[in-house]
């Protein structure tokens, strides 16, 4: 049981960090960013390039992923999503654009990094063993702790900084925020950049554990959507709850259902469909949006 909980917390921390970026973009712009998984993969490849090919420390690679993805997110919002949101009243327009961005990033990743699995050496060696109840490599513990710290920093930023409060006001009522002097275009761009940066940071963290490859973008986006559906679309606390719930479900499934083959996500999807039929707005979402 202790091992299942430890694995669930480790998975939940990284999943919650991925979901935070996606739900931030959705809450600010009402845009489902289908390219979120590709941004995660791109961040992992940036860290790989800086650490393995350039020989720089891991922390430098992590900062590089954050900066590159923030710039990428800001550019995508300013030159692609902002004009479409301004000129089109149809939600399908932004959905198709997001899908196009996902395919474009896949092509860029294939062009610059190839399709092979890439990874970086372990940043911490050794294995933690607590009386054979919990066995976990130290690098996974470090990554889990860093992910939780990043979540705490993100929450503090959203609650106590001027930029964070402006984005929260924009998410709650765009018209009222605009009347109070909030620059909608500016903070939408900052929010998209921050969401992309979070995806890049998770990719940079996990490239030391799982590595990255071209095919990871789609499954990562699906998991991110699962998390915000569980917690409630556009709700930051819901994204965190959804991440840890999915992490626990995956940990329990991989442990308990392993004897029946690879049916963990079959069970998770079936459970999610039943849950959404009962509560379509998610755990913390409101029926009116």
PDB file of C-alpha atoms in Angstrom:
ATOM      1  CA  UNK A   1       0.000   0.000   0.000  1.00  0.00           C
ATOM      2  CA  UNK A   2       2.779   2.455   0.912  1.00  0.00           C
ATOM      3  CA  UNK A   3       4.470   1.806  -2.442  1.00  0.00           C
ATOM      4  CA  UNK A   4       1.210   2.476  -4.323  1.00  0.00           C
ATOM      5  CA  UNK A   5       0.724   5.781  -2.485  1.00  0.00           C
ATOM      6  CA  UNK A   6       4.327   6.864  -3.094  1.00  0.00           C
ATOM      7  CA  UNK A   7       4.084   6.056  -6.810  1.00  0.00           C
ATOM      8  CA  UNK A   8       0.734   7.839  -7.008  1.00  0.00           C
ATOM      9  CA  UNK A   9       2.119  10.990  -5.392  1.00  0.00           C
ATOM     10  CA  UNK A  10       5.116  10.965  -7.741  1.00  0.00           C
ATOM     11  CA  UNK A  11       2.912  10.550 -10.826  1.00  0.00           C
ATOM     12  CA  UNK A  12       0.316  12.989  -9.512  1.00  0.00           C
ATOM     13  CA  UNK A  13       2.836  15.787  -8.978  1.00  0.00           C
ATOM     14  CA  UNK A  14       4.058  15.689 -12.570  1.00  0.00           C
ATOM     15  CA  UNK A  15       0.542  15.229 -13.962  1.00  0.00           C
ATOM     16  CA  UNK A  16      -0.790  18.167 -11.937  1.00  0.00           C
ATOM     17  CA  UNK A  17       1.976  20.400 -13.274  1.00  0.00           C
ATOM     18  CA  UNK A  18       1.086  19.418 -16.850  1.00  0.00           C
ATOM     19  CA  UNK A  19      -2.632  20.035 -16.232  1.00  0.00           C
ATOM     20  CA  UNK A  20      -1.993  23.465 -14.669  1.00  0.00           C
ATOM     21  CA  UNK A  21      -0.588  24.833 -17.913  1.00  0.00           C
ATOM     22  CA  UNK A  22      -3.475  23.485 -19.965  1.00  0.00           C
ATOM     23  CA  UNK A  23      -6.211  24.711 -17.610  1.00  0.00           C
ATOM     24  CA  UNK A  24      -4.593  28.160 -17.340  1.00  0.00           C
ATOM     25  CA  UNK A  25      -4.759  28.596 -21.124  1.00  0.00           C
ATOM     26  CA  UNK A  26      -8.339  27.322 -21.215  1.00  0.00           C
ATOM     27  CA  UNK A  27      -9.520  29.561 -18.372  1.00  0.00           C
ATOM     28  CA  UNK A  28      -8.040  32.700 -19.953  1.00  0.00           C
ATOM     29  CA  UNK A  29      -8.877  32.138 -23.619  1.00  0.00           C
ATOM     30  CA  UNK A  30     -11.432  29.308 -23.720  1.00  0.00           C
ATOM     31  CA  UNK A  31      -8.972  27.491 -25.988  1.00  0.00           C
ATOM     32  CA  UNK A  32      -8.323  23.749 -25.820  1.00  0.00           C
ATOM     33  CA  UNK A  33      -4.603  23.595 -26.518  1.00  0.00           C
ATOM     34  CA  UNK A  34      -4.206  20.270 -28.328  1.00  0.00           C
ATOM     35  CA  UNK A  35      -0.502  21.090 -28.751  1.00  0.00           C
ATOM     36  CA  UNK A  36       0.167  20.977 -25.002  1.00  0.00           C
ATOM     37  CA  UNK A  37       1.697  17.503 -25.200  1.00  0.00           C
ATOM     38  CA  UNK A  38       3.958  18.547 -28.059  1.00  0.00           C
ATOM     39  CA  UNK A  39       5.147  21.504 -25.967  1.00  0.00           C
ATOM     40  CA  UNK A  40       5.995  19.055 -23.195  1.00  0.00           C
ATOM     41  CA  UNK A  41       8.029  16.949 -25.660  1.00  0.00           C
ATOM     42  CA  UNK A  42       9.759  20.037 -27.078  1.00  0.00           C
ATOM     43  CA  UNK A  43      10.773  21.102 -23.573  1.00  0.00           C
ATOM     44  CA  UNK A  44      12.287  17.680 -22.969  1.00  0.00           C
ATOM     45  CA  UNK A  45      14.294  17.883 -26.185  1.00  0.00           C
ATOM     46  CA  UNK A  46      15.563  21.372 -25.297  1.00  0.00           C
ATOM     47  CA  UNK A  47      16.864  20.067 -21.961  1.00  0.00           C
ATOM     48  CA  UNK A  48      18.392  17.063 -23.723  1.00  0.00           C
ATOM     49  CA  UNK A  49      20.181  19.333 -26.223  1.00  0.00           C
ATOM     50  CA  UNK A  50      21.584  21.644 -23.542  1.00  0.00           C
ATOM     51  CA  UNK A  51      22.685  18.870 -21.155  1.00  0.00           C
ATOM     52  CA  UNK A  52      23.848  16.086 -23.489  1.00  0.00           C
ATOM     53  CA  UNK A  53      24.951  17.864 -26.635  1.00  0.00           C
ATOM     54  CA  UNK A  54      26.240  21.120 -25.126  1.00  0.00           C
ATOM     55  CA  UNK A  55      27.490  19.547 -21.887  1.00  0.00           C
ATOM     56  CA  UNK A  56      25.925  22.150 -19.583  1.00  0.00           C
ATOM     57  CA  UNK A  57      24.448  21.434 -16.108  1.00  0.00           C
ATOM     58  CA  UNK A  58      20.928  20.062 -15.828  1.00  0.00           C
ATOM     59  CA  UNK A  59      19.606  23.201 -14.117  1.00  0.00           C
ATOM     60  CA  UNK A  60      20.744  25.246 -17.134  1.00  0.00           C
ATOM     61  CA  UNK A  61      18.853  22.884 -19.434  1.00  0.00           C
ATOM     62  CA  UNK A  62      15.748  23.237 -17.271  1.00  0.00           C
ATOM     63  CA  UNK A  63      15.905  27.031 -17.412  1.00  0.00           C
ATOM     64  CA  UNK A  64      16.482  26.840 -21.170  1.00  0.00           C
ATOM     65  CA  UNK A  65      13.323  24.726 -21.580  1.00  0.00           C
ATOM     66  CA  UNK A  66      11.319  27.226 -19.546  1.00  0.00           C
ATOM     67  CA  UNK A  67      12.574  30.222 -21.530  1.00  0.00           C
ATOM     68  CA  UNK A  68      12.246  28.614 -24.984  1.00  0.00           C
ATOM     69  CA  UNK A  69       8.722  27.346 -24.309  1.00  0.00           C
ATOM     70  CA  UNK A  70       7.606  30.658 -22.792  1.00  0.00           C
ATOM     71  CA  UNK A  71       8.789  32.492 -25.912  1.00  0.00           C
ATOM     72  CA  UNK A  72       7.167  29.869 -28.128  1.00  0.00           C
ATOM     73  CA  UNK A  73       3.873  30.127 -26.225  1.00  0.00           C
ATOM     74  CA  UNK A  74       3.851  33.924 -26.382  1.00  0.00           C
ATOM     75  CA  UNK A  75       4.532  33.867 -30.130  1.00  0.00           C
ATOM     76  CA  UNK A  76       1.851  31.243 -30.813  1.00  0.00           C
ATOM     77  CA  UNK A  77      -0.743  33.233 -28.862  1.00  0.00           C
ATOM     78  CA  UNK A  78       0.148  36.624 -30.335  1.00  0.00           C
ATOM     79  CA  UNK A  79       0.474  35.652 -33.993  1.00  0.00           C
ATOM     80  CA  UNK A  80      -1.932  32.695 -34.256  1.00  0.00           C
ATOM     81  CA  UNK A  81      -4.556  32.408 -31.540  1.00  0.00           C
ATOM     82  CA  UNK A  82      -5.149  36.108 -30.827  1.00  0.00           C
ATOM     83  CA  UNK A  83      -6.085  36.971 -34.458  1.00  0.00           C
ATOM     84  CA  UNK A  84      -8.351  33.918 -34.726  1.00  0.00           C
ATOM     85  CA  UNK A  85     -10.095  34.644 -31.394  1.00  0.00           C
ATOM     86  CA  UNK A  86     -10.541  38.292 -32.437  1.00  0.00           C
ATOM     87  CA  UNK A  87     -11.927  37.582 -35.919  1.00  0.00           C
ATOM     88  CA  UNK A  88     -13.863  34.354 -35.442  1.00  0.00           C
ATOM     89  CA  UNK A  89     -16.819  33.671 -33.149  1.00  0.00           C
ATOM     90  CA  UNK A  90     -16.724  29.911 -33.718  1.00  0.00           C
ATOM     91  CA  UNK A  91     -15.023  27.681 -31.142  1.00  0.00           C
ATOM     92  CA  UNK A  92     -14.116  25.226 -33.904  1.00  0.00           C
ATOM     93  CA  UNK A  93     -11.652  27.757 -35.329  1.00  0.00           C
ATOM     94  CA  UNK A  94      -9.379  27.701 -32.280  1.00  0.00           C
ATOM     95  CA  UNK A  95      -9.723  23.915 -31.976  1.00  0.00           C
ATOM     96  CA  UNK A  96      -8.606  23.395 -35.565  1.00  0.00           C
ATOM     97  CA  UNK A  97      -5.776  25.896 -35.098  1.00  0.00           C
ATOM     98  CA  UNK A  98      -4.619  24.076 -31.947  1.00  0.00           C
ATOM     99  CA  UNK A  99      -4.631  20.768 -33.830  1.00  0.00           C
ATOM    100  CA  UNK A 100      -2.641  22.392 -36.632  1.00  0.00           C
ATOM    101  CA  UNK A 101      -0.085  23.724 -34.140  1.00  0.00           C
ATOM    102  CA  UNK A 102       0.250  20.218 -32.671  1.00  0.00           C
ATOM    103  CA  UNK A 103       0.965  18.705 -36.110  1.00  0.00           C
ATOM    104  CA  UNK A 104       3.388  21.539 -36.911  1.00  0.00           C
ATOM    105  CA  UNK A 105       5.344  21.006 -33.669  1.00  0.00           C
ATOM    106  CA  UNK A 106       5.476  17.265 -34.378  1.00  0.00           C
ATOM    107  CA  UNK A 107       7.039  18.070 -37.748  1.00  0.00           C
ATOM    108  CA  UNK A 108       9.526  20.496 -36.148  1.00  0.00           C
ATOM    109  CA  UNK A 109      10.519  17.918 -33.525  1.00  0.00           C
ATOM    110  CA  UNK A 110      11.007  15.280 -36.229  1.00  0.00           C
ATOM    111  CA  UNK A 111      13.109  17.686 -38.318  1.00  0.00           C
ATOM    112  CA  UNK A 112      15.431  18.891 -35.559  1.00  0.00           C
ATOM    113  CA  UNK A 113      15.551  15.985 -33.097  1.00  0.00           C
ATOM    114  CA  UNK A 114      14.490  12.886 -35.030  1.00  0.00           C
ATOM    115  CA  UNK A 115      12.135  10.149 -33.909  1.00  0.00           C
ATOM    116  CA  UNK A 116      14.431   8.213 -31.568  1.00  0.00           C
ATOM    117  CA  UNK A 117      14.114   8.121 -27.797  1.00  0.00           C
ATOM    118  CA  UNK A 118      16.356  10.683 -26.106  1.00  0.00           C
ATOM    119  CA  UNK A 119      17.268  11.121 -22.479  1.00  0.00           C
ATOM    120  CA  UNK A 120      19.824  12.603 -20.113  1.00  0.00           C
ATOM    121  CA  UNK A 121      21.900  10.830 -17.440  1.00  0.00           C
ATOM    122  CA  UNK A 122      20.527  10.475 -13.930  1.00  0.00           C
ATOM    123  CA  UNK A 123      20.965  13.637 -11.916  1.00  0.00           C
ATOM    124  CA  UNK A 124      20.998  11.693  -8.607  1.00  0.00           C
ATOM    125  CA  UNK A 125      22.142   8.098  -8.096  1.00  0.00           C
ATOM    126  CA  UNK A 126      20.954   5.613  -5.522  1.00  0.00           C
ATOM    127  CA  UNK A 127      17.664   4.113  -4.344  1.00  0.00           C
ATOM    128  CA  UNK A 128      15.618   4.959  -1.278  1.00  0.00           C
ATOM    129  CA  UNK A 129      14.489   1.842   0.605  1.00  0.00           C
ATOM    130  CA  UNK A 130      12.231   2.127   3.640  1.00  0.00           C
ATOM    131  CA  UNK A 131      12.049  -1.348   5.177  1.00  0.00           C
ATOM    132  CA  UNK A 132      11.083  -2.800   1.756  1.00  0.00           C
ATOM    133  CA  UNK A 133       7.768  -0.908   2.003  1.00  0.00           C
ATOM    134  CA  UNK A 134       8.745   1.973  -0.247  1.00  0.00           C
ATOM    135  CA  UNK A 135      11.458   1.546  -2.858  1.00  0.00           C
ATOM    136  CA  UNK A 136      12.068   4.531  -5.113  1.00  0.00           C
ATOM    137  CA  UNK A 137      15.141   5.909  -6.903  1.00  0.00           C
ATOM    138  CA  UNK A 138      16.394   9.199  -5.481  1.00  0.00           C
ATOM    139  CA  UNK A 139      16.092  10.913  -8.853  1.00  0.00           C
ATOM    140  CA  UNK A 140      12.331  10.222  -8.913  1.00  0.00           C
ATOM    141  CA  UNK A 141      11.989  11.592  -5.384  1.00  0.00           C
ATOM    142  CA  UNK A 142      13.885  14.734  -6.421  1.00  0.00           C
ATOM    143  CA  UNK A 143      11.760  15.226  -9.544  1.00  0.00           C
ATOM    144  CA  UNK A 144       8.567  14.734  -7.519  1.00  0.00           C
ATOM    145  CA  UNK A 145       9.677  17.268  -4.909  1.00  0.00           C
ATOM    146  CA  UNK A 146      10.653  19.785  -7.611  1.00  0.00           C
ATOM    147  CA  UNK A 147       7.265  19.339  -9.303  1.00  0.00           C
ATOM    148  CA  UNK A 148       5.450  19.997  -6.002  1.00  0.00           C
ATOM    149  CA  UNK A 149       7.611  23.078  -5.360  1.00  0.00           C
ATOM    150  CA  UNK A 150       6.778  24.403  -8.829  1.00  0.00           C
ATOM    151  CA  UNK A 151       3.067  23.889  -8.133  1.00  0.00           C
ATOM    152  CA  UNK A 152       3.408  25.843  -4.855  1.00  0.00           C
ATOM    153  CA  UNK A 153       5.299  28.649  -6.629  1.00  0.00           C
ATOM    154  CA  UNK A 154       2.631  28.771  -9.354  1.00  0.00           C
ATOM    155  CA  UNK A 155      -0.192  29.011  -6.796  1.00  0.00           C
ATOM    156  CA  UNK A 156       1.651  31.761  -4.885  1.00  0.00           C
ATOM    157  CA  UNK A 157       2.275  33.641  -8.148  1.00  0.00           C
ATOM    158  CA  UNK A 158      -1.403  33.457  -9.140  1.00  0.00           C
ATOM    159  CA  UNK A 159      -2.601  34.570  -5.707  1.00  0.00           C
ATOM    160  CA  UNK A 160      -0.118  37.252  -4.662  1.00  0.00           C
ATOM    161  CA  UNK A 161       1.423  38.824  -7.770  1.00  0.00           C
ATOM    162  CA  UNK A 162      -0.218  41.630  -9.739  1.00  0.00           C
ATOM    163  CA  UNK A 163       0.046  39.600 -12.948  1.00  0.00           C
ATOM    164  CA  UNK A 164      -1.473  36.524 -11.326  1.00  0.00           C
ATOM    165  CA  UNK A 165      -4.402  38.479  -9.876  1.00  0.00           C
ATOM    166  CA  UNK A 166      -5.025  40.113 -13.249  1.00  0.00           C
ATOM    167  CA  UNK A 167      -5.124  36.695 -14.951  1.00  0.00           C
ATOM    168  CA  UNK A 168      -7.508  35.372 -12.285  1.00  0.00           C
ATOM    169  CA  UNK A 169      -9.807  38.351 -12.839  1.00  0.00           C
ATOM    170  CA  UNK A 170      -9.636  37.774 -16.585  1.00  0.00           C
ATOM    171  CA  UNK A 171     -10.527  34.111 -16.138  1.00  0.00           C
ATOM    172  CA  UNK A 172     -13.504  34.901 -13.905  1.00  0.00           C
ATOM    173  CA  UNK A 173     -15.080  37.664 -16.019  1.00  0.00           C
ATOM    174  CA  UNK A 174     -13.299  38.979 -19.092  1.00  0.00           C
ATOM    175  CA  UNK A 175     -15.677  41.905 -19.649  1.00  0.00           C
ATOM    176  CA  UNK A 176     -15.548  43.097 -16.028  1.00  0.00           C
ATOM    177  CA  UNK A 177     -11.745  42.761 -15.972  1.00  0.00           C
ATOM    178  CA  UNK A 178     -11.489  44.810 -19.159  1.00  0.00           C
ATOM    179  CA  UNK A 179     -13.697  47.539 -17.684  1.00  0.00           C
ATOM    180  CA  UNK A 180     -11.411  47.626 -14.633  1.00  0.00           C
ATOM    181  CA  UNK A 181      -8.410  48.331 -16.865  1.00  0.00           C
ATOM    182  CA  UNK A 182      -6.957  44.840 -17.356  1.00  0.00           C
ATOM    183  CA  UNK A 183      -5.164  44.574 -20.703  1.00  0.00           C
ATOM    184  CA  UNK A 184      -6.832  41.448 -22.099  1.00  0.00           C
ATOM    185  CA  UNK A 185      -4.427  40.966 -25.012  1.00  0.00           C
ATOM    186  CA  UNK A 186      -1.353  41.336 -22.834  1.00  0.00           C
ATOM    187  CA  UNK A 187      -2.432  38.998 -20.049  1.00  0.00           C
ATOM    188  CA  UNK A 188      -3.778  36.409 -22.481  1.00  0.00           C
ATOM    189  CA  UNK A 189      -0.327  36.283 -24.067  1.00  0.00           C
ATOM    190  CA  UNK A 190       1.363  36.062 -20.654  1.00  0.00           C
ATOM    191  CA  UNK A 191      -1.015  33.269 -19.620  1.00  0.00           C
ATOM    192  CA  UNK A 192      -0.377  31.257 -22.776  1.00  0.00           C
ATOM    193  CA  UNK A 193       3.373  31.745 -22.337  1.00  0.00           C
ATOM    194  CA  UNK A 194       3.148  30.616 -18.704  1.00  0.00           C
ATOM    195  CA  UNK A 195       1.091  27.551 -19.663  1.00  0.00           C
ATOM    196  CA  UNK A 196       3.593  26.560 -22.350  1.00  0.00           C
ATOM    197  CA  UNK A 197       6.467  27.174 -19.913  1.00  0.00           C
ATOM    198  CA  UNK A 198       4.923  24.766 -17.390  1.00  0.00           C
ATOM    199  CA  UNK A 199       4.655  22.107 -20.093  1.00  0.00           C
ATOM    200  CA  UNK A 200       8.295  22.671 -21.024  1.00  0.00           C
ATOM    201  CA  UNK A 201       9.410  22.449 -17.398  1.00  0.00           C
ATOM    202  CA  UNK A 202       7.691  19.096 -16.931  1.00  0.00           C
ATOM    203  CA  UNK A 203       9.296  17.830 -20.135  1.00  0.00           C
ATOM    204  CA  UNK A 204      12.672  19.011 -18.895  1.00  0.00           C
ATOM    205  CA  UNK A 205      12.175  17.316 -15.527  1.00  0.00           C
ATOM    206  CA  UNK A 206      10.976  13.990 -16.905  1.00  0.00           C
ATOM    207  CA  UNK A 207      13.584  13.675 -19.661  1.00  0.00           C
ATOM    208  CA  UNK A 208      15.847  12.433 -16.849  1.00  0.00           C
ATOM    209  CA  UNK A 209      13.371   9.665 -15.921  1.00  0.00           C
ATOM    210  CA  UNK A 210      11.372   8.499 -18.932  1.00  0.00           C
ATOM    211  CA  UNK A 211      13.191  10.279 -21.766  1.00  0.00           C
ATOM    212  CA  UNK A 212      11.261  11.831 -24.648  1.00  0.00           C
ATOM    213  CA  UNK A 213      10.401  10.825 -28.184  1.00  0.00           C
ATOM    214  CA  UNK A 214       8.276  12.072 -31.040  1.00  0.00           C
ATOM    215  CA  UNK A 215       5.264   9.914 -30.177  1.00  0.00           C
ATOM    216  CA  UNK A 216       4.775  11.149 -26.605  1.00  0.00           C
ATOM    217  CA  UNK A 217       2.941  14.381 -27.451  1.00  0.00           C
ATOM    218  CA  UNK A 218      -0.492  12.932 -28.228  1.00  0.00           C
ATOM    219  CA  UNK A 219      -0.739  10.618 -25.181  1.00  0.00           C
ATOM    220  CA  UNK A 220       0.451  13.446 -22.920  1.00  0.00           C
ATOM    221  CA  UNK A 221      -2.263  15.774 -24.242  1.00  0.00           C
ATOM    222  CA  UNK A 222      -4.882  13.063 -23.670  1.00  0.00           C
ATOM    223  CA  UNK A 223      -3.763  12.646 -20.051  1.00  0.00           C
ATOM    224  CA  UNK A 224      -3.867  16.425 -19.564  1.00  0.00           C
ATOM    225  CA  UNK A 225      -7.446  16.554 -20.869  1.00  0.00           C
ATOM    226  CA  UNK A 226      -8.365  13.653 -18.574  1.00  0.00           C
ATOM    227  CA  UNK A 227      -7.096  15.610 -15.595  1.00  0.00           C
ATOM    228  CA  UNK A 228      -8.999  18.805 -16.330  1.00  0.00           C
ATOM    229  CA  UNK A 229     -12.169  16.802 -17.027  1.00  0.00           C
ATOM    230  CA  UNK A 230     -11.827  15.129 -13.629  1.00  0.00           C
ATOM    231  CA  UNK A 231     -11.136  18.363 -11.747  1.00  0.00           C
ATOM    232  CA  UNK A 232     -13.225  20.776 -13.801  1.00  0.00           C
ATOM    233  CA  UNK A 233     -12.163  22.704 -16.891  1.00  0.00           C
ATOM    234  CA  UNK A 234     -10.605  26.081 -16.153  1.00  0.00           C
ATOM    235  CA  UNK A 235     -10.313  25.501 -12.386  1.00  0.00           C
ATOM    236  CA  UNK A 236      -6.732  25.592 -11.105  1.00  0.00           C
ATOM    237  CA  UNK A 237      -7.462  23.668  -7.907  1.00  0.00           C
ATOM    238  CA  UNK A 238      -9.381  21.173 -10.026  1.00  0.00           C
ATOM    239  CA  UNK A 239      -6.376  20.659 -12.298  1.00  0.00           C
ATOM    240  CA  UNK A 240      -4.184  19.878  -9.294  1.00  0.00           C
ATOM    241  CA  UNK A 241      -6.795  17.516  -7.840  1.00  0.00           C
ATOM    242  CA  UNK A 242      -7.289  15.864 -11.231  1.00  0.00           C
ATOM    243  CA  UNK A 243      -3.543  15.331 -11.607  1.00  0.00           C
ATOM    244  CA  UNK A 244      -3.163  13.609  -8.257  1.00  0.00           C
ATOM    245  CA  UNK A 245      -6.346  11.564  -8.754  1.00  0.00           C
ATOM    246  CA  UNK A 246      -5.124  10.330 -12.141  1.00  0.00           C
ATOM    247  CA  UNK A 247      -1.699   9.579 -10.643  1.00  0.00           C
ATOM    248  CA  UNK A 248      -3.278   7.513  -7.869  1.00  0.00           C
ATOM    249  CA  UNK A 249      -5.605   5.720 -10.284  1.00  0.00           C
ATOM    250  CA  UNK A 250      -2.681   4.862 -12.555  1.00  0.00           C
ATOM    251  CA  UNK A 251      -0.566   3.665  -9.629  1.00  0.00           C
ATOM    252  CA  UNK A 252      -3.368   1.464  -8.284  1.00  0.00           C
ATOM    253  CA  UNK A 253      -4.206   0.163 -11.758  1.00  0.00           C
ATOM    254  CA  UNK A 254      -0.642  -0.729 -12.681  1.00  0.00           C
ATOM    255  CA  UNK A 255      -0.220  -2.563  -9.366  1.00  0.00           C
ATOM    256  CA  UNK A 256      -3.568  -4.292  -8.962  1.00  0.00           C
ATOM    257  CA  UNK A 257      -4.521  -4.909 -12.604  1.00  0.00           C
ATOM    258  CA  UNK A 258      -1.099  -5.889 -13.943  1.00  0.00           C
ATOM    259  CA  UNK A 259      -2.036  -9.583 -13.781  1.00  0.00           C
ATOM    260  CA  UNK A 260      -4.857  -8.961 -16.279  1.00  0.00           C
ATOM    261  CA  UNK A 261      -2.685  -7.331 -18.933  1.00  0.00           C
ATOM    262  CA  UNK A 262      -2.463  -3.686 -19.945  1.00  0.00           C
ATOM    263  CA  UNK A 263      -6.017  -2.684 -19.059  1.00  0.00           C
ATOM    264  CA  UNK A 264      -5.281   0.136 -16.614  1.00  0.00           C
ATOM    265  CA  UNK A 265      -6.333   2.947 -18.933  1.00  0.00           C
ATOM    266  CA  UNK A 266      -9.320   0.956 -20.165  1.00  0.00           C
ATOM    267  CA  UNK A 267     -10.586   0.918 -16.587  1.00  0.00           C
ATOM    268  CA  UNK A 268      -9.657   4.594 -16.070  1.00  0.00           C
ATOM    269  CA  UNK A 269     -11.538   5.678 -19.200  1.00  0.00           C
ATOM    270  CA  UNK A 270     -14.582   3.595 -18.261  1.00  0.00           C
ATOM    271  CA  UNK A 271     -14.584   5.099 -14.750  1.00  0.00           C
ATOM    272  CA  UNK A 272     -14.217   8.608 -16.187  1.00  0.00           C
ATOM    273  CA  UNK A 273     -17.181   8.137 -18.542  1.00  0.00           C
ATOM    274  CA  UNK A 274     -19.379   7.024 -15.643  1.00  0.00           C
ATOM    275  CA  UNK A 275     -18.139   9.932 -13.504  1.00  0.00           C
ATOM    276  CA  UNK A 276     -18.803  12.534 -16.237  1.00  0.00           C
ATOM    277  CA  UNK A 277     -22.281  11.101 -16.827  1.00  0.00           C
ATOM    278  CA  UNK A 278     -23.033  11.819 -13.155  1.00  0.00           C
ATOM    279  CA  UNK A 279     -21.060  15.083 -12.814  1.00  0.00           C
ATOM    280  CA  UNK A 280     -20.217  16.523 -16.262  1.00  0.00           C
ATOM    281  CA  UNK A 281     -18.658  19.707 -14.838  1.00  0.00           C
ATOM    282  CA  UNK A 282     -15.995  17.760 -12.928  1.00  0.00           C
ATOM    283  CA  UNK A 283     -15.223  17.775  -9.212  1.00  0.00           C
ATOM    284  CA  UNK A 284     -14.732  21.515  -8.774  1.00  0.00           C
ATOM    285  CA  UNK A 285     -16.371  22.958 -11.885  1.00  0.00           C
ATOM    286  CA  UNK A 286     -19.711  24.750 -11.824  1.00  0.00           C
ATOM    287  CA  UNK A 287     -22.728  23.607 -13.870  1.00  0.00           C
ATOM    288  CA  UNK A 288     -22.887  27.030 -15.552  1.00  0.00           C
ATOM    289  CA  UNK A 289     -19.151  27.044 -16.507  1.00  0.00           C
TER     290      UNK A 289
END
